[in-house]
Amino acid sequence: MIKLDNVSKKFATGTVALSDISLSIDEGEFVFLVGSTGSGKTTLFRLLIRDILPTEGKVFVNELEVTNLPKNKLPHLRKGVGVVFQDLKLLLDRTVFENVALPLEVSGINSESARLKVEEVLRQVGLNEHKDKFPVQLSGGEVQRVAIARALILAPQILLADEPTGNLDQSTSWEIVQILSDINKKGATVIMATHNSDIIKNMNKRIIHIEKGKIIKDEKIHESKTHKETHKNEKKTTDEGNSEDSKEEKKK
């Protein structure tokens, strides 16, 4: 689904944002991207949507080689990758409905189909009753939901969320993470950049730690270990059940 092969990014200013990054993220994974400000998280996201190109290495997204992608294939790439930007990029002079519908307008979808899609996505994030409001009339958590809805409107296979809980209280942060988790359960690959250690600890998902443009740790163990332990316990229970059944048969 996503693959980076020895990717480095050096900007014209001389800043090295990423240095020899290699990683693979499978379809349907939920991954936390963790690192301090300036560690390279946003640069990695920008590479995945071909907002910038790597200085070295290759980037693959949804079986497309992003680094050599012709310009006429760029819309196809971006349709498959939804992004919740750190600064949200919502239009303040448009309503919730109009902000979410914008990608559909650009894609040329007819107004009735667009209306149905927007209402469906707004229901998914719990915002249908606020569709006629403007962003300034919403709470911080509601504004984040608008950004998520807009990122989902083209039904992307991948969702990138750049610090979606950065300015929210703990309760609202969990609501946003639950929405992202539900999206992941429906099949989308989710990559969430975050500093929120409480969420990371309690979600039991893969964690990629990035610092100074390098991956310093990739924790994949917990989720697979839990799955194995669950399978082992299920097998043990089944075996014990079979053993008890055999004893009962012998008694008869």
PDB file of N, CA, C and O in Angstrom, residues 75-120:
ATOM      1  N   PRO A  75      -4.130  13.545 -10.149  1.00  0.00           N
ATOM      2  CA  PRO A  75      -5.473  13.508  -9.562  1.00  0.00           C
ATOM      3  C   PRO A  75      -5.877  12.111  -9.089  1.00  0.00           C
ATOM      4  O   PRO A  75      -6.544  11.963  -8.062  1.00  0.00           O
ATOM      5  N   HIS A  76      -5.453  11.086  -9.830  1.00  0.00           N
ATOM      6  CA  HIS A  76      -5.767   9.702  -9.460  1.00  0.00           C
ATOM      7  C   HIS A  76      -5.091   9.347  -8.132  1.00  0.00           C
ATOM      8  O   HIS A  76      -5.701   8.705  -7.263  1.00  0.00           O
ATOM      9  N   LEU A  77      -3.832   9.768  -7.976  1.00  0.00           N
ATOM     10  CA  LEU A  77      -3.110   9.531  -6.728  1.00  0.00           C
ATOM     11  C   LEU A  77      -3.821  10.208  -5.556  1.00  0.00           C
ATOM     12  O   LEU A  77      -4.093   9.575  -4.527  1.00  0.00           O
ATOM     13  N   ARG A  78      -4.139  11.484  -5.724  1.00  0.00           N
ATOM     14  CA  ARG A  78      -4.696  12.266  -4.616  1.00  0.00           C
ATOM     15  C   ARG A  78      -6.137  11.896  -4.285  1.00  0.00           C
ATOM     16  O   ARG A  78      -6.583  12.102  -3.151  1.00  0.00           O
ATOM     17  N   LYS A  79      -6.834  11.333  -5.250  1.00  0.00           N
ATOM     18  CA  LYS A  79      -8.191  10.852  -4.958  1.00  0.00           C
ATOM     19  C   LYS A  79      -8.138   9.688  -3.974  1.00  0.00           C
ATOM     20  O   LYS A  79      -9.061   9.494  -3.172  1.00  0.00           O
ATOM     21  N   GLY A  80      -7.052   8.928  -4.022  1.00  0.00           N
ATOM     22  CA  GLY A  80      -6.923   7.754  -3.144  1.00  0.00           C
ATOM     23  C   GLY A  80      -6.312   8.053  -1.790  1.00  0.00           C
ATOM     24  O   GLY A  80      -6.182   7.163  -0.958  1.00  0.00           O
ATOM     25  N   VAL A  81      -5.913   9.315  -1.569  1.00  0.00           N
ATOM     26  CA  VAL A  81      -5.279   9.691  -0.298  1.00  0.00           C
ATOM     27  C   VAL A  81      -5.976  10.925   0.278  1.00  0.00           C
ATOM     28  O   VAL A  81      -5.845  12.030  -0.261  1.00  0.00           O
ATOM     29  N   GLY A  82      -6.733  10.742   1.350  1.00  0.00           N
ATOM     30  CA  GLY A  82      -7.367  11.871   2.030  1.00  0.00           C
ATOM     31  C   GLY A  82      -6.422  12.439   3.067  1.00  0.00           C
ATOM     32  O   GLY A  82      -5.678  11.694   3.714  1.00  0.00           O
ATOM     33  N   VAL A  83      -6.422  13.759   3.220  1.00  0.00           N
ATOM     34  CA  VAL A  83      -5.504  14.405   4.163  1.00  0.00           C
ATOM     35  C   VAL A  83      -6.262  15.343   5.093  1.00  0.00           C
ATOM     36  O   VAL A  83      -7.036  16.189   4.639  1.00  0.00           O
ATOM     37  N   VAL A  84      -6.031  15.171   6.394  1.00  0.00           N
ATOM     38  CA  VAL A  84      -6.499  16.138   7.380  1.00  0.00           C
ATOM     39  C   VAL A  84      -5.279  16.978   7.740  1.00  0.00           C
ATOM     40  O   VAL A  84      -4.387  16.526   8.466  1.00  0.00           O
ATOM     41  N   PHE A  85      -5.208  18.190   7.199  1.00  0.00           N
ATOM     42  CA  PHE A  85      -4.036  19.032   7.369  1.00  0.00           C
ATOM     43  C   PHE A  85      -3.970  19.601   8.779  1.00  0.00           C
ATOM     44  O   PHE A  85      -4.987  19.804   9.437  1.00  0.00           O
ATOM     45  N   GLN A  86      -2.750  19.908   9.221  1.00  0.00           N
ATOM     46  CA  GLN A  86      -2.562  20.459  10.558  1.00  0.00           C
ATOM     47  C   GLN A  86      -3.257  21.807  10.705  1.00  0.00           C
ATOM     48  O   GLN A  86      -3.825  22.113  11.752  1.00  0.00           O
ATOM     49  N   ASP A  87      -3.246  22.606   9.639  1.00  0.00           N
ATOM     50  CA  ASP A  87      -3.920  23.912   9.684  1.00  0.00           C
ATOM     51  C   ASP A  87      -5.331  23.849   9.093  1.00  0.00           C
ATOM     52  O   ASP A  87      -5.972  24.879   8.859  1.00  0.00           O
ATOM     53  N   LEU A  88      -5.818  22.619   8.856  1.00  0.00           N
ATOM     54  CA  LEU A  88      -7.190  22.305   8.421  1.00  0.00           C
ATOM     55  C   LEU A  88      -7.553  22.787   7.009  1.00  0.00           C
ATOM     56  O   LEU A  88      -8.192  22.088   6.251  1.00  0.00           O
ATOM     57  N   LYS A  89      -7.149  24.019   6.643  1.00  0.00           N
ATOM     58  CA  LYS A  89      -7.403  24.559   5.298  1.00  0.00           C
ATOM     59  C   LYS A  89      -8.894  24.640   4.955  1.00  0.00           C
ATOM     60  O   LYS A  89      -9.301  24.461   3.809  1.00  0.00           O
ATOM     61  N   LEU A  90      -9.734  24.898   5.949  1.00  0.00           N
ATOM     62  CA  LEU A  90     -11.155  25.094   5.685  1.00  0.00           C
ATOM     63  C   LEU A  90     -11.392  26.525   5.190  1.00  0.00           C
ATOM     64  O   LEU A  90     -10.672  27.461   5.558  1.00  0.00           O
ATOM     65  N   LEU A  91     -12.415  26.685   4.368  1.00  0.00           N
ATOM     66  CA  LEU A  91     -12.777  28.003   3.855  1.00  0.00           C
ATOM     67  C   LEU A  91     -13.794  28.630   4.810  1.00  0.00           C
ATOM     68  O   LEU A  91     -14.897  28.109   4.990  1.00  0.00           O
ATOM     69  N   LEU A  92     -13.411  29.750   5.423  1.00  0.00           N
ATOM     70  CA  LEU A  92     -14.242  30.348   6.473  1.00  0.00           C
ATOM     71  C   LEU A  92     -15.526  30.970   5.937  1.00  0.00           C
ATOM     72  O   LEU A  92     -16.480  31.177   6.692  1.00  0.00           O
ATOM     73  N   ASP A  93     -15.548  31.292   4.624  1.00  0.00           N
ATOM     74  CA  ASP A  93     -16.746  31.913   4.048  1.00  0.00           C
ATOM     75  C   ASP A  93     -17.694  30.887   3.441  1.00  0.00           C
ATOM     76  O   ASP A  93     -18.651  31.242   2.760  1.00  0.00           O
ATOM     77  N   ARG A  94     -17.425  29.595   3.689  1.00  0.00           N
ATOM     78  CA  ARG A  94     -18.303  28.522   3.201  1.00  0.00           C
ATOM     79  C   ARG A  94     -18.825  27.726   4.385  1.00  0.00           C
ATOM     80  O   ARG A  94     -18.150  27.572   5.395  1.00  0.00           O
ATOM     81  N   THR A  95     -20.011  27.191   4.233  1.00  0.00           N
ATOM     82  CA  THR A  95     -20.613  26.395   5.296  1.00  0.00           C
ATOM     83  C   THR A  95     -19.916  25.040   5.410  1.00  0.00           C
ATOM     84  O   THR A  95     -19.084  24.676   4.564  1.00  0.00           O
ATOM     85  N   VAL A  96     -20.271  24.313   6.447  1.00  0.00           N
ATOM     86  CA  VAL A  96     -19.759  22.953   6.634  1.00  0.00           C
ATOM     87  C   VAL A  96     -20.037  22.122   5.384  1.00  0.00           C
ATOM     88  O   VAL A  96     -19.152  21.455   4.844  1.00  0.00           O
ATOM     89  N   PHE A  97     -21.284  22.172   4.929  1.00  0.00           N
ATOM     90  CA  PHE A  97     -21.680  21.411   3.744  1.00  0.00           C
ATOM     91  C   PHE A  97     -20.821  21.791   2.541  1.00  0.00           C
ATOM     92  O   PHE A  97     -20.305  20.928   1.827  1.00  0.00           O
ATOM     93  N   GLU A  98     -20.635  23.081   2.320  1.00  0.00           N
ATOM     94  CA  GLU A  98     -19.881  23.566   1.157  1.00  0.00           C
ATOM     95  C   GLU A  98     -18.404  23.204   1.239  1.00  0.00           C
ATOM     96  O   GLU A  98     -17.780  22.875   0.224  1.00  0.00           O
ATOM     97  N   ASN A  99     -17.835  23.242   2.442  1.00  0.00           N
ATOM     98  CA  ASN A  99     -16.433  22.838   2.607  1.00  0.00           C
ATOM     99  C   ASN A  99     -16.228  21.371   2.264  1.00  0.00           C
ATOM    100  O   ASN A  99     -15.273  21.009   1.572  1.00  0.00           O
ATOM    101  N   VAL A 100     -17.143  20.532   2.740  1.00  0.00           N
ATOM    102  CA  VAL A 100     -17.014  19.089   2.502  1.00  0.00           C
ATOM    103  C   VAL A 100     -17.278  18.753   1.034  1.00  0.00           C
ATOM    104  O   VAL A 100     -16.668  17.847   0.459  1.00  0.00           O
ATOM    105  N   ALA A 101     -18.183  19.509   0.408  1.00  0.00           N
ATOM    106  CA  ALA A 101     -18.555  19.247  -0.991  1.00  0.00           C
ATOM    107  C   ALA A 101     -17.504  19.711  -1.998  1.00  0.00           C
ATOM    108  O   ALA A 101     -17.532  19.295  -3.159  1.00  0.00           O
ATOM    109  N   LEU A 102     -16.566  20.550  -1.549  1.00  0.00           N
ATOM    110  CA  LEU A 102     -15.613  21.161  -2.478  1.00  0.00           C
ATOM    111  C   LEU A 102     -14.852  20.160  -3.353  1.00  0.00           C
ATOM    112  O   LEU A 102     -14.773  20.341  -4.578  1.00  0.00           O
ATOM    113  N   PRO A 103     -14.288  19.067  -2.797  1.00  0.00           N
ATOM    114  CA  PRO A 103     -13.597  18.101  -3.653  1.00  0.00           C
ATOM    115  C   PRO A 103     -14.498  17.478  -4.723  1.00  0.00           C
ATOM    116  O   PRO A 103     -14.043  17.134  -5.810  1.00  0.00           O
ATOM    117  N   LEU A 104     -15.789  17.326  -4.394  1.00  0.00           N
ATOM    118  CA  LEU A 104     -16.732  16.774  -5.366  1.00  0.00           C
ATOM    119  C   LEU A 104     -16.981  17.763  -6.500  1.00  0.00           C
ATOM    120  O   LEU A 104     -17.116  17.374  -7.664  1.00  0.00           O
ATOM    121  N   GLU A 105     -17.048  19.047  -6.166  1.00  0.00           N
ATOM    122  CA  GLU A 105     -17.216  20.079  -7.190  1.00  0.00           C
ATOM    123  C   GLU A 105     -16.047  20.046  -8.160  1.00  0.00           C
ATOM    124  O   GLU A 105     -16.222  20.113  -9.375  1.00  0.00           O
ATOM    125  N   VAL A 106     -14.845  19.969  -7.599  1.00  0.00           N
ATOM    126  CA  VAL A 106     -13.631  19.928  -8.429  1.00  0.00           C
ATOM    127  C   VAL A 106     -13.626  18.689  -9.324  1.00  0.00           C
ATOM    128  O   VAL A 106     -13.156  18.731 -10.467  1.00  0.00           O
ATOM    129  N   SER A 107     -14.191  17.582  -8.814  1.00  0.00           N
ATOM    130  CA  SER A 107     -14.231  16.330  -9.588  1.00  0.00           C
ATOM    131  C   SER A 107     -15.347  16.304 -10.629  1.00  0.00           C
ATOM    132  O   SER A 107     -15.437  15.369 -11.421  1.00  0.00           O
ATOM    133  N   GLY A 108     -16.242  17.325 -10.596  1.00  0.00           N
ATOM    134  CA  GLY A 108     -17.312  17.417 -11.591  1.00  0.00           C
ATOM    135  C   GLY A 108     -18.502  16.528 -11.332  1.00  0.00           C
ATOM    136  O   GLY A 108     -19.278  16.222 -12.250  1.00  0.00           O
ATOM    137  N   ILE A 109     -18.693  16.083 -10.087  1.00  0.00           N
ATOM    138  CA  ILE A 109     -19.843  15.240  -9.746  1.00  0.00           C
ATOM    139  C   ILE A 109     -21.106  16.091  -9.701  1.00  0.00           C
ATOM    140  O   ILE A 109     -21.088  17.215  -9.189  1.00  0.00           O
ATOM    141  N   ASN A 110     -22.215  15.577 -10.239  1.00  0.00           N
ATOM    142  CA  ASN A 110     -23.457  16.363 -10.295  1.00  0.00           C
ATOM    143  C   ASN A 110     -23.971  16.681  -8.895  1.00  0.00           C
ATOM    144  O   ASN A 110     -23.691  15.974  -7.927  1.00  0.00           O
ATOM    145  N   SER A 111     -24.737  17.753  -8.781  1.00  0.00           N
ATOM    146  CA  SER A 111     -25.120  18.315  -7.493  1.00  0.00           C
ATOM    147  C   SER A 111     -25.925  17.357  -6.615  1.00  0.00           C
ATOM    148  O   SER A 111     -25.743  17.315  -5.403  1.00  0.00           O
ATOM    149  N   GLU A 112     -26.814  16.571  -7.208  1.00  0.00           N
ATOM    150  CA  GLU A 112     -27.638  15.659  -6.411  1.00  0.00           C
ATOM    151  C   GLU A 112     -26.797  14.532  -5.823  1.00  0.00           C
ATOM    152  O   GLU A 112     -26.941  14.187  -4.644  1.00  0.00           O
ATOM    153  N   SER A 113     -25.916  13.955  -6.646  1.00  0.00           N
ATOM    154  CA  SER A 113     -25.014  12.908  -6.137  1.00  0.00           C
ATOM    155  C   SER A 113     -24.103  13.467  -5.057  1.00  0.00           C
ATOM    156  O   SER A 113     -23.834  12.815  -4.043  1.00  0.00           O
ATOM    157  N   ALA A 114     -23.634  14.702  -5.279  1.00  0.00           N
ATOM    158  CA  ALA A 114     -22.760  15.350  -4.300  1.00  0.00           C
ATOM    159  C   ALA A 114     -23.492  15.550  -2.973  1.00  0.00           C
ATOM    160  O   ALA A 114     -22.936  15.296  -1.897  1.00  0.00           O
ATOM    161  N   ARG A 115     -24.749  15.985  -3.039  1.00  0.00           N
ATOM    162  CA  ARG A 115     -25.531  16.221  -1.828  1.00  0.00           C
ATOM    163  C   ARG A 115     -25.660  14.943  -1.000  1.00  0.00           C
ATOM    164  O   ARG A 115     -25.476  14.946   0.218  1.00  0.00           O
ATOM    165  N   LEU A 116     -25.968  13.847  -1.672  1.00  0.00           N
ATOM    166  CA  LEU A 116     -26.141  12.566  -0.981  1.00  0.00           C
ATOM    167  C   LEU A 116     -24.834  12.103  -0.342  1.00  0.00           C
ATOM    168  O   LEU A 116     -24.822  11.613   0.794  1.00  0.00           O
ATOM    169  N   LYS A 117     -23.731  12.265  -1.061  1.00  0.00           N
ATOM    170  CA  LYS A 117     -22.421  11.851  -0.535  1.00  0.00           C
ATOM    171  C   LYS A 117     -22.029  12.691   0.677  1.00  0.00           C
ATOM    172  O   LYS A 117     -21.537  12.169   1.682  1.00  0.00           O
ATOM    173  N   VAL A 118     -22.245  14.010   0.567  1.00  0.00           N
ATOM    174  CA  VAL A 118     -21.879  14.900   1.676  1.00  0.00           C
ATOM    175  C   VAL A 118     -22.698  14.580   2.918  1.00  0.00           C
ATOM    176  O   VAL A 118     -22.157  14.482   4.029  1.00  0.00           O
ATOM    177  N   GLU A 119     -23.990  14.380   2.761  1.00  0.00           N
ATOM    178  CA  GLU A 119     -24.841  14.077   3.910  1.00  0.00           C
ATOM    179  C   GLU A 119     -24.449  12.745   4.561  1.00  0.00           C
ATOM    180  O   GLU A 119     -24.477  12.614   5.781  1.00  0.00           O
ATOM    181  N   GLU A 120     -24.072  11.783   3.732  1.00  0.00           N
ATOM    182  CA  GLU A 120     -23.645  10.485   4.256  1.00  0.00           C
ATOM    183  C   GLU A 120     -22.377  10.623   5.100  1.00  0.00           C
ATOM    184  O   GLU A 120     -22.277  10.072   6.203  1.00  0.00           O
TER     185      GLU A 120
END
